[in-house]
PDB file of C-alpha atoms in Angstrom:
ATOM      1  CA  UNK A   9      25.827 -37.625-175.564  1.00  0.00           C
ATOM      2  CA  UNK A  10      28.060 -35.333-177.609  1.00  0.00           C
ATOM      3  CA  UNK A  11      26.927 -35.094-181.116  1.00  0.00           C
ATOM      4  CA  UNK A  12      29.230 -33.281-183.458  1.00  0.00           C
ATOM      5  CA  UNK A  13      27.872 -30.113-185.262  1.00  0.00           C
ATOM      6  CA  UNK A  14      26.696 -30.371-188.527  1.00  0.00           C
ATOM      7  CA  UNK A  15      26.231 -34.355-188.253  1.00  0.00           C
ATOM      8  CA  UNK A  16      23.119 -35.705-187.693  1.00  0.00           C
ATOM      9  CA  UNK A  17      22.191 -38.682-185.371  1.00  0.00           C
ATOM     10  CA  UNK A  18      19.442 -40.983-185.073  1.00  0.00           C
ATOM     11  CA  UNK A  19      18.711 -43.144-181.453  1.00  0.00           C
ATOM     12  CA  UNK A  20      16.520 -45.601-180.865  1.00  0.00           C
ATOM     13  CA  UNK A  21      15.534 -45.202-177.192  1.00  0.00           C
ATOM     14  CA  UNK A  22      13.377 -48.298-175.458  1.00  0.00           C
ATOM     15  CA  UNK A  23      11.901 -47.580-171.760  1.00  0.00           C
ATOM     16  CA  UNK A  24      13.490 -49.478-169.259  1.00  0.00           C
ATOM     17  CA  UNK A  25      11.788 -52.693-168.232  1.00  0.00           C
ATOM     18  CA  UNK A  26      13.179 -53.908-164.672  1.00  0.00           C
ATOM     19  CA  UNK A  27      11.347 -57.169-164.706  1.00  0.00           C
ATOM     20  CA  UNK A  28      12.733 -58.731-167.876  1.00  0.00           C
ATOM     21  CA  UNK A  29      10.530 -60.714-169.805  1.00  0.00           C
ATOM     22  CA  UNK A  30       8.160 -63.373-169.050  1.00  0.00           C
ATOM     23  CA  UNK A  31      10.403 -66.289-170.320  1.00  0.00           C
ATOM     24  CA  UNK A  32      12.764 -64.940-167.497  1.00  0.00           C
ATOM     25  CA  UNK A  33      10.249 -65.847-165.170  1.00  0.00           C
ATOM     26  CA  UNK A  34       8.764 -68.824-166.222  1.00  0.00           C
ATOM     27  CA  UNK A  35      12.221 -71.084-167.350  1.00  0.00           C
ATOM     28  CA  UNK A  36      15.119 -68.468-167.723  1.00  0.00           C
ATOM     29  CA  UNK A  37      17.112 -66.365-165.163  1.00  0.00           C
ATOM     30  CA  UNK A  38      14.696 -65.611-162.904  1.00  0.00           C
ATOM     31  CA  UNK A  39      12.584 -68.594-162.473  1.00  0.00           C
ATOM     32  CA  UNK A  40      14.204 -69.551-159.272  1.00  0.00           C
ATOM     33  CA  UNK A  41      14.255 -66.699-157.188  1.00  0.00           C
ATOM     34  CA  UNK A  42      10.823 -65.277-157.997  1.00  0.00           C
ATOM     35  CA  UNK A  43       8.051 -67.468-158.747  1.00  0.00           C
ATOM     36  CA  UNK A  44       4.902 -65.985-160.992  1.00  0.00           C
ATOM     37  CA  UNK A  45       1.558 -66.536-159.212  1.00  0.00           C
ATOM     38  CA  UNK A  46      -1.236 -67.618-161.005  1.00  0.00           C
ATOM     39  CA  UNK A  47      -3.036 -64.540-160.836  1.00  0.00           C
ATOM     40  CA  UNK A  48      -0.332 -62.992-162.535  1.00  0.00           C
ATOM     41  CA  UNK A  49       0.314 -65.140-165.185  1.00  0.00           C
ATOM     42  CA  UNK A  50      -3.221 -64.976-166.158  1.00  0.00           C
ATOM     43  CA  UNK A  51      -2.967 -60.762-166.250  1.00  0.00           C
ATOM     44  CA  UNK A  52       0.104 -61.326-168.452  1.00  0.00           C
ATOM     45  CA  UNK A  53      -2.604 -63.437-170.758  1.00  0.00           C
ATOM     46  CA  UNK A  54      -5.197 -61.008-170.588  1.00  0.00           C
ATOM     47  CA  UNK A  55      -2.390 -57.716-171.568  1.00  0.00           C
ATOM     48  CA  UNK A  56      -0.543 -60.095-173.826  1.00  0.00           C
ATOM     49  CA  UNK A  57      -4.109 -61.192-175.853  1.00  0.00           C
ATOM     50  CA  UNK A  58      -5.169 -57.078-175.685  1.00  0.00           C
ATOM     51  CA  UNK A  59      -1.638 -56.157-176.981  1.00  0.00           C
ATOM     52  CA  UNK A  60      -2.350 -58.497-180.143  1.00  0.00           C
ATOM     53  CA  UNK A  61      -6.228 -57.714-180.551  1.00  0.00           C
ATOM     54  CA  UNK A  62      -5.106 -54.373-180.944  1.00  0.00           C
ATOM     55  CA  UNK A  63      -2.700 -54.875-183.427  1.00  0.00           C
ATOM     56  CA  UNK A  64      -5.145 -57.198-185.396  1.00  0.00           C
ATOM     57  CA  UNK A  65      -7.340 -54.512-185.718  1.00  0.00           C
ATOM     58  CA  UNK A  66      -5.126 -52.404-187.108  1.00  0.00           C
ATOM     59  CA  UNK A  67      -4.154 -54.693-189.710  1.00  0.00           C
ATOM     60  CA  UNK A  68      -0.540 -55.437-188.212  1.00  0.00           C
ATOM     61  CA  UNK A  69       0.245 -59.603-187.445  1.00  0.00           C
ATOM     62  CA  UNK A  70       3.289 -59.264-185.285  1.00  0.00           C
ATOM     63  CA  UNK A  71       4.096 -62.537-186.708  1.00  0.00           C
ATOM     64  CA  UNK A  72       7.406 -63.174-183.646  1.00  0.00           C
ATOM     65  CA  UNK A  73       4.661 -63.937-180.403  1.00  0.00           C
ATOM     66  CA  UNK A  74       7.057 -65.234-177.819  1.00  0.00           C
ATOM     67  CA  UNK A  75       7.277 -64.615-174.202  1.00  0.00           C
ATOM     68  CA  UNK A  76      11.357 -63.356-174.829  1.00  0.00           C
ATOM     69  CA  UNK A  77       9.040 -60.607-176.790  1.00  0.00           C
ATOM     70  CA  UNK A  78       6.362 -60.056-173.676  1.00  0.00           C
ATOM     71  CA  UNK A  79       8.728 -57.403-171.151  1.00  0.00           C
ATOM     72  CA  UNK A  80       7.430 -57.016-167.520  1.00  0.00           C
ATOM     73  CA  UNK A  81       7.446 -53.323-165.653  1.00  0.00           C
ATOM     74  CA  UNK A  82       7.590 -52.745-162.175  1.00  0.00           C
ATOM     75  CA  UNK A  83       4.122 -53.863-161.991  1.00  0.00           C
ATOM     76  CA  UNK A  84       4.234 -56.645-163.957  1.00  0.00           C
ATOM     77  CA  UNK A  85       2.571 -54.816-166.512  1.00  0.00           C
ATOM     78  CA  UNK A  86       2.832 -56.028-170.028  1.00  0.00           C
ATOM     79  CA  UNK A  87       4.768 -54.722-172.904  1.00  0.00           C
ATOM     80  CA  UNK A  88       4.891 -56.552-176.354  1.00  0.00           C
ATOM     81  CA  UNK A  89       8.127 -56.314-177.724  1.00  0.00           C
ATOM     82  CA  UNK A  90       9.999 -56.579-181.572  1.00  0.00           C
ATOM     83  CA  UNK A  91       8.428 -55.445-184.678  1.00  0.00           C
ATOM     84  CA  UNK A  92      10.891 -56.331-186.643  1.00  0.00           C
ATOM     85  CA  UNK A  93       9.474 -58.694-188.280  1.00  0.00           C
ATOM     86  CA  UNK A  94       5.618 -57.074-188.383  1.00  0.00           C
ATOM     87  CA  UNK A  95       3.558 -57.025-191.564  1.00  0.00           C
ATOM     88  CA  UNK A  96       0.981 -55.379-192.822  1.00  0.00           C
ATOM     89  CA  UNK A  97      -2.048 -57.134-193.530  1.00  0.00           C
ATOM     90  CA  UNK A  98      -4.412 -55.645-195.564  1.00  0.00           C
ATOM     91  CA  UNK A  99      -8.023 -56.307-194.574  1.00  0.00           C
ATOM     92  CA  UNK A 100      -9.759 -57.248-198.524  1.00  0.00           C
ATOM     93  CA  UNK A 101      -7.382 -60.509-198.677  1.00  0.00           C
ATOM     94  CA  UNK A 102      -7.379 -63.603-197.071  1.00  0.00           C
ATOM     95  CA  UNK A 103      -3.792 -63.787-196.042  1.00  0.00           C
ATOM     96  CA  UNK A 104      -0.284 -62.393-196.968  1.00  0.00           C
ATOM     97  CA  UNK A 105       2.000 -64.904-199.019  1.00  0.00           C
ATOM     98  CA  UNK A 106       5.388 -64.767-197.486  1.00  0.00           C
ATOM     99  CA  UNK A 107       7.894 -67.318-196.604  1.00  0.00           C
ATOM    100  CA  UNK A 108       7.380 -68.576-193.051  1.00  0.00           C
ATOM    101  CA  UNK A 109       9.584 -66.188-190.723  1.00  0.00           C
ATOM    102  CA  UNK A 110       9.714 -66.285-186.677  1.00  0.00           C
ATOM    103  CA  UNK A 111      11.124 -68.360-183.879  1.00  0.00           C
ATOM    104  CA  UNK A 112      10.930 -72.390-184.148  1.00  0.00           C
ATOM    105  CA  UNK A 113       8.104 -73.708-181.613  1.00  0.00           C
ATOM    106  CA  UNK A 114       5.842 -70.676-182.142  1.00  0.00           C
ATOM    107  CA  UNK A 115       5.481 -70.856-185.791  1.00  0.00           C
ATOM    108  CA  UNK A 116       2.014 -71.324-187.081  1.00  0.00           C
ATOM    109  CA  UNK A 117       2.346 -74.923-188.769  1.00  0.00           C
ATOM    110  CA  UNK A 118      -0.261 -74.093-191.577  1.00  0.00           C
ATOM    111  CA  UNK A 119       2.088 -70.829-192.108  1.00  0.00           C
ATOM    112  CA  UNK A 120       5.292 -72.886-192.621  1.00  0.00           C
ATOM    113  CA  UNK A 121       3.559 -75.164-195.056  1.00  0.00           C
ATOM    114  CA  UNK A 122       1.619 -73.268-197.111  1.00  0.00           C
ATOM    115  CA  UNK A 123       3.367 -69.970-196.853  1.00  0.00           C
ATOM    116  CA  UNK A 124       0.152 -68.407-195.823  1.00  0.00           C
ATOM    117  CA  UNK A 125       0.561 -65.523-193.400  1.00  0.00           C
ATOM    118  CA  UNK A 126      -2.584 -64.466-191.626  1.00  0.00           C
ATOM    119  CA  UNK A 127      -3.717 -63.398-187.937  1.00  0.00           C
ATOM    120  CA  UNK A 128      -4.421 -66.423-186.709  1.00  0.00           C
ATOM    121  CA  UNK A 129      -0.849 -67.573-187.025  1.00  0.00           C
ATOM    122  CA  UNK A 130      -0.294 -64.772-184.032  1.00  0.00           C
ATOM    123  CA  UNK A 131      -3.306 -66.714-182.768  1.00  0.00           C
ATOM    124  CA  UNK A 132      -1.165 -70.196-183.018  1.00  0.00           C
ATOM    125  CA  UNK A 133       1.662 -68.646-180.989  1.00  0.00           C
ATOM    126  CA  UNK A 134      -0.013 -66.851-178.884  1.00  0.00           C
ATOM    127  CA  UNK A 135      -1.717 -70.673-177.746  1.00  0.00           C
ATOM    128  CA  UNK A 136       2.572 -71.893-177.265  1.00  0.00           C
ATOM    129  CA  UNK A 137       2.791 -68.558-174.927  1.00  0.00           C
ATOM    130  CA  UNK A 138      -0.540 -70.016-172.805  1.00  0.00           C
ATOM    131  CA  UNK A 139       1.197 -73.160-172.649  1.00  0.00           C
ATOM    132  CA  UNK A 140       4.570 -71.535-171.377  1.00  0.00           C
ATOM    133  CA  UNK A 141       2.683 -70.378-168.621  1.00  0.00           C
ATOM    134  CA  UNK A 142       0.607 -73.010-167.700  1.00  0.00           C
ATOM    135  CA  UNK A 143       3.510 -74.922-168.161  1.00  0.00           C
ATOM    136  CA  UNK A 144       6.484 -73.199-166.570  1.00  0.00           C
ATOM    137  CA  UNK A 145       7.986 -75.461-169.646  1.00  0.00           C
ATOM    138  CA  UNK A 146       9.576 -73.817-172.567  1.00  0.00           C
ATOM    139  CA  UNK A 147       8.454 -73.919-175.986  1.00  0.00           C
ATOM    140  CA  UNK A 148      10.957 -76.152-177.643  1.00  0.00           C
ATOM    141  CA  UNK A 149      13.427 -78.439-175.674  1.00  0.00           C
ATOM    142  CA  UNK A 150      15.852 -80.847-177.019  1.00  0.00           C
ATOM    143  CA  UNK A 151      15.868 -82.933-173.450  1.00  0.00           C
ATOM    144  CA  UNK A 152      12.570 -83.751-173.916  1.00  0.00           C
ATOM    145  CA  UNK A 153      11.093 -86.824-175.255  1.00  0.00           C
ATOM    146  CA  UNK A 154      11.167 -86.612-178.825  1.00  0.00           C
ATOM    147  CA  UNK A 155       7.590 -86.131-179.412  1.00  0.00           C
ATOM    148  CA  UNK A 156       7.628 -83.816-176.338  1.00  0.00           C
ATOM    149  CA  UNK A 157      10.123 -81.051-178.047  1.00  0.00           C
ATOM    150  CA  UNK A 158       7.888 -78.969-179.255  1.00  0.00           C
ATOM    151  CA  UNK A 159       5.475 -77.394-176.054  1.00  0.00           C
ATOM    152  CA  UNK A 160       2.852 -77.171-178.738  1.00  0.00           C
ATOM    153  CA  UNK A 161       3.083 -80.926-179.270  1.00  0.00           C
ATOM    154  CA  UNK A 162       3.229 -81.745-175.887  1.00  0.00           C
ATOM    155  CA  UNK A 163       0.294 -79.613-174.360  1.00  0.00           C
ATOM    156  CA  UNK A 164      -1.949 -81.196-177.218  1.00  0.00           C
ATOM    157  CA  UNK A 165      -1.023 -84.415-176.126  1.00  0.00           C
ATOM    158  CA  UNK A 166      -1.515 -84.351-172.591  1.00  0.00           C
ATOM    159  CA  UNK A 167      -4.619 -82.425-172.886  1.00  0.00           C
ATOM    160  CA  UNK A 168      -6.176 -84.855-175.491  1.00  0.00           C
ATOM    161  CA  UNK A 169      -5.163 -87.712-173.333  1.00  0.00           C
ATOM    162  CA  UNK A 170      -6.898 -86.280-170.130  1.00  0.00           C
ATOM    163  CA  UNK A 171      -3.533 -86.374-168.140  1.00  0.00           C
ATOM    164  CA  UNK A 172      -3.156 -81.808-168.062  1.00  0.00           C
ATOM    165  CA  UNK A 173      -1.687 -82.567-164.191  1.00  0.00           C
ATOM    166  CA  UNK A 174       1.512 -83.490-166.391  1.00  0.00           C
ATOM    167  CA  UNK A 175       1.574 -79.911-168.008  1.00  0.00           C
ATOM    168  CA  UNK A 176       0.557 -78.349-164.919  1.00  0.00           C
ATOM    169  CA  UNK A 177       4.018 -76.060-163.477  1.00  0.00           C
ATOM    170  CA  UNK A 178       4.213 -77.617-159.718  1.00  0.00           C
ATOM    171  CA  UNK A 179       4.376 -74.013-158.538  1.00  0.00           C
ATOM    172  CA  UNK A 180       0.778 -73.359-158.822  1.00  0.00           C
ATOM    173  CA  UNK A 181      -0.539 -75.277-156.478  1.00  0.00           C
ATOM    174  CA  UNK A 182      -3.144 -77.032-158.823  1.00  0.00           C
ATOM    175  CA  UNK A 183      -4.086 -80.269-157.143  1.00  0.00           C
ATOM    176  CA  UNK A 184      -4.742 -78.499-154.161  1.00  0.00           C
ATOM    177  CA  UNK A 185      -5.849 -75.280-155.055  1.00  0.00           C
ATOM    178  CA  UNK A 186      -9.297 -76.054-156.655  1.00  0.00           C
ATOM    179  CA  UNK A 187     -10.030 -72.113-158.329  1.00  0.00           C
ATOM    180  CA  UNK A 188      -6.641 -72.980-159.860  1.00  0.00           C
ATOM    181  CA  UNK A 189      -7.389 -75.752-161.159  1.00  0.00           C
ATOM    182  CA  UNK A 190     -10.748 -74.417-162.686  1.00  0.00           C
ATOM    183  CA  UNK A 191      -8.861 -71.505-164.034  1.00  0.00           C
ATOM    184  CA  UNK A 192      -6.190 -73.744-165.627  1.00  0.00           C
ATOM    185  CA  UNK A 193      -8.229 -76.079-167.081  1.00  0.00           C
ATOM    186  CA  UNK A 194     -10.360 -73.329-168.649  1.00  0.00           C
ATOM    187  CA  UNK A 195      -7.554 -71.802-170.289  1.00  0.00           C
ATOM    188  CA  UNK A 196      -5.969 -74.844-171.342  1.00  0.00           C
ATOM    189  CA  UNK A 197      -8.802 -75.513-173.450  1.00  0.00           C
ATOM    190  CA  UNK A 198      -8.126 -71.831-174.832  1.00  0.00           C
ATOM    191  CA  UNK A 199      -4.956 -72.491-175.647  1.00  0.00           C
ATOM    192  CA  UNK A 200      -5.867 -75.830-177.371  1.00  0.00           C
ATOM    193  CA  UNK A 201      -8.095 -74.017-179.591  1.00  0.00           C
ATOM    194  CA  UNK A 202      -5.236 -72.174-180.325  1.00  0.00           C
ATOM    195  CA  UNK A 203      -3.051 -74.827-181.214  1.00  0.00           C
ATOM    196  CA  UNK A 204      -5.973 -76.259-183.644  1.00  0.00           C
ATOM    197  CA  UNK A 205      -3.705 -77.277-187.069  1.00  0.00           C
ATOM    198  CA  UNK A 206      -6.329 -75.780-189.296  1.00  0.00           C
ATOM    199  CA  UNK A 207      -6.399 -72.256-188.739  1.00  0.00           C
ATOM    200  CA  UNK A 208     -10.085 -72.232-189.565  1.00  0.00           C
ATOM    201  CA  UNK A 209     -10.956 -73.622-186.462  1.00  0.00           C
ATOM    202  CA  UNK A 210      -8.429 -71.579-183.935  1.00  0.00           C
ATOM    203  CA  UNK A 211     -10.750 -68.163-182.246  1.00  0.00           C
ATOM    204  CA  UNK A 212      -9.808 -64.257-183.441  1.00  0.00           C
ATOM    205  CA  UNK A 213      -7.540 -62.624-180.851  1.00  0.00           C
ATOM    206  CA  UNK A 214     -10.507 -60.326-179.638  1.00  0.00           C
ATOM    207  CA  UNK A 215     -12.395 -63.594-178.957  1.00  0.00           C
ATOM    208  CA  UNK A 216      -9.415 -64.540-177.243  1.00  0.00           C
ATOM    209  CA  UNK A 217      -9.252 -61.738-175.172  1.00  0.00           C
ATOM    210  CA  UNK A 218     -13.181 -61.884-174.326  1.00  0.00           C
ATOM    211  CA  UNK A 219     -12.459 -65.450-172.575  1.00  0.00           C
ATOM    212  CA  UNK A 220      -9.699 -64.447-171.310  1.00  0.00           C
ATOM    213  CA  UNK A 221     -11.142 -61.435-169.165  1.00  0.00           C
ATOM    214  CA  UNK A 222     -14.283 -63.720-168.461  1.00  0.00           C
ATOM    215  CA  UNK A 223     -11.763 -66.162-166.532  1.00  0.00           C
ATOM    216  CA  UNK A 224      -9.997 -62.886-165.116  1.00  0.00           C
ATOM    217  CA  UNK A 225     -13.364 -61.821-163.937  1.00  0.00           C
ATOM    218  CA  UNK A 226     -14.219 -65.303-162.543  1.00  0.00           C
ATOM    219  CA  UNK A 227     -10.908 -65.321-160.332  1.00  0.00           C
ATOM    220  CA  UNK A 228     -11.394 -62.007-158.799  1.00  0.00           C
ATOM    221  CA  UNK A 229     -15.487 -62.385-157.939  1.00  0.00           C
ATOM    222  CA  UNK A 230     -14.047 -65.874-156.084  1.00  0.00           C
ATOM    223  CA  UNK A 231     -10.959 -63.699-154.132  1.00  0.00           C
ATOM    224  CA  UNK A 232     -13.725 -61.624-153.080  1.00  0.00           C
ATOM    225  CA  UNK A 233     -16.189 -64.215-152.202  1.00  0.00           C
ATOM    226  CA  UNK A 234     -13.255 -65.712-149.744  1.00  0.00           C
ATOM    227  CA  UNK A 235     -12.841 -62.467-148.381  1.00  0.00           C
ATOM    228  CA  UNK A 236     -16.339 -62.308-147.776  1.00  0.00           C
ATOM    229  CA  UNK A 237     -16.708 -65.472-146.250  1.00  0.00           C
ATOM    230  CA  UNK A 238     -13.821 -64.791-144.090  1.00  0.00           C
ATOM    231  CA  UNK A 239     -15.071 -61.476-142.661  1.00  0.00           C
ATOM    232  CA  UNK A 240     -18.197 -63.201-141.399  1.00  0.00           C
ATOM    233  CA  UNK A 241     -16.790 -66.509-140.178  1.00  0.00           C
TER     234      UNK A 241
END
């Protein structure tokens, strides 16, 4: 690029992400022609929940968790996306008041009530995103039935009411696949704890991420166990 002497320029270069984002995957563009494993989806968790822990303990709430904002690499590796509408959250208060800001379906509830900004509304959203990929589904639809629009809504529902096979993306394999199933139930009852209307009683993003790489850890032990039992059979 040809800049002309004497004037300055300023770009804004972003690396090149050849996977798009997660909501490609799960319900947009790509959902058809290349279908997330469970494995993966549960790595994009575990990056996703690190990503955010990180911020949190720098004081930053991202405050726009979506999975249009979680970009894939080559390797499917995670990389959070959009700042624009970070804050700063200084660590000797309780919260940051601010009017409610972000993308309808992911927005804390207590946030767009009370106009109280603090981590744990990342925490809320970050429980929609668990749902999107549990789900396949995405986090608000108008199709839906009415009380069904909002993912959040939904996933509370059906978990509440025992019936999480309704929730469950087809893809996965999870009534016949029984470590699946395991593995989705246990972080479906993550991501309800996420969801929890009083922000009191949702977990800190580093607790978060500690369940989430205990269930990480769970999956691979049991790959390797199959192996195992394969090689000696």
């Amino acid at each position: 690029m040809d800049v002309p002497r004497g004037k300055a320029e300023l770009l804004l270069v972003y690396e090149y992400v050849p996977n798009g984002t997660v909501a490609d995957h799960l319900h947009g563009k790509l959902a058809e022609s290349c279908n997330l494993s469970w494995s993966t989806r549960l790595s994009i968790a575990v990056q996703t929940a690190d990503a955010l822990a990180y911020l949190h303990e720098s004081d930053v709430i991202h405050r726009d968790v979506k999975t249009t904002n979680i970009l894939l690499d080559e390797n499917f590796q995670v990389k959070v996306a959009d700042f624009g509408l970070s804050r700063l959250f200084p660590n000797d208060v309780s919260h940051v008041s601010t009017a409610p800001q972000g993308t309808p379906g992911y927005v804390d509830p207590e946030y767009y009530h009370c106009y109280q900004l603090t981590e744990k509304s990342d925490v809320f959203s970050f429980g929609v995103v668990l749902m999107e990929l549990i789900s396949a589904k995405p986090a608000v639809d108008i199709t839906r039935h009415r009380h069904d629009i909002n993912l959040s809504n939904m996933a509370i529902d059906r978990i509440q009411n025992h019936a999480l096979q309704e929730l469950v993306d087809p893809k996965l394999g999870y009534d016949k696949d029984h470590v699946v199933q395991k593995m989705v139930k246990l972080v479906a009852e993550l991501g309800f704890n996420c969801l929890q209307p009083d922000r009191e009683m949702r977990p800190s993003m580093h607790e978060v991420l500690e369940l989430l790489r205990g269930i990480e850890k769970e999956v691979m032990n049991t790959q390797k166990q199959v192996v195992v039992d394969i090689q000696e059979s």
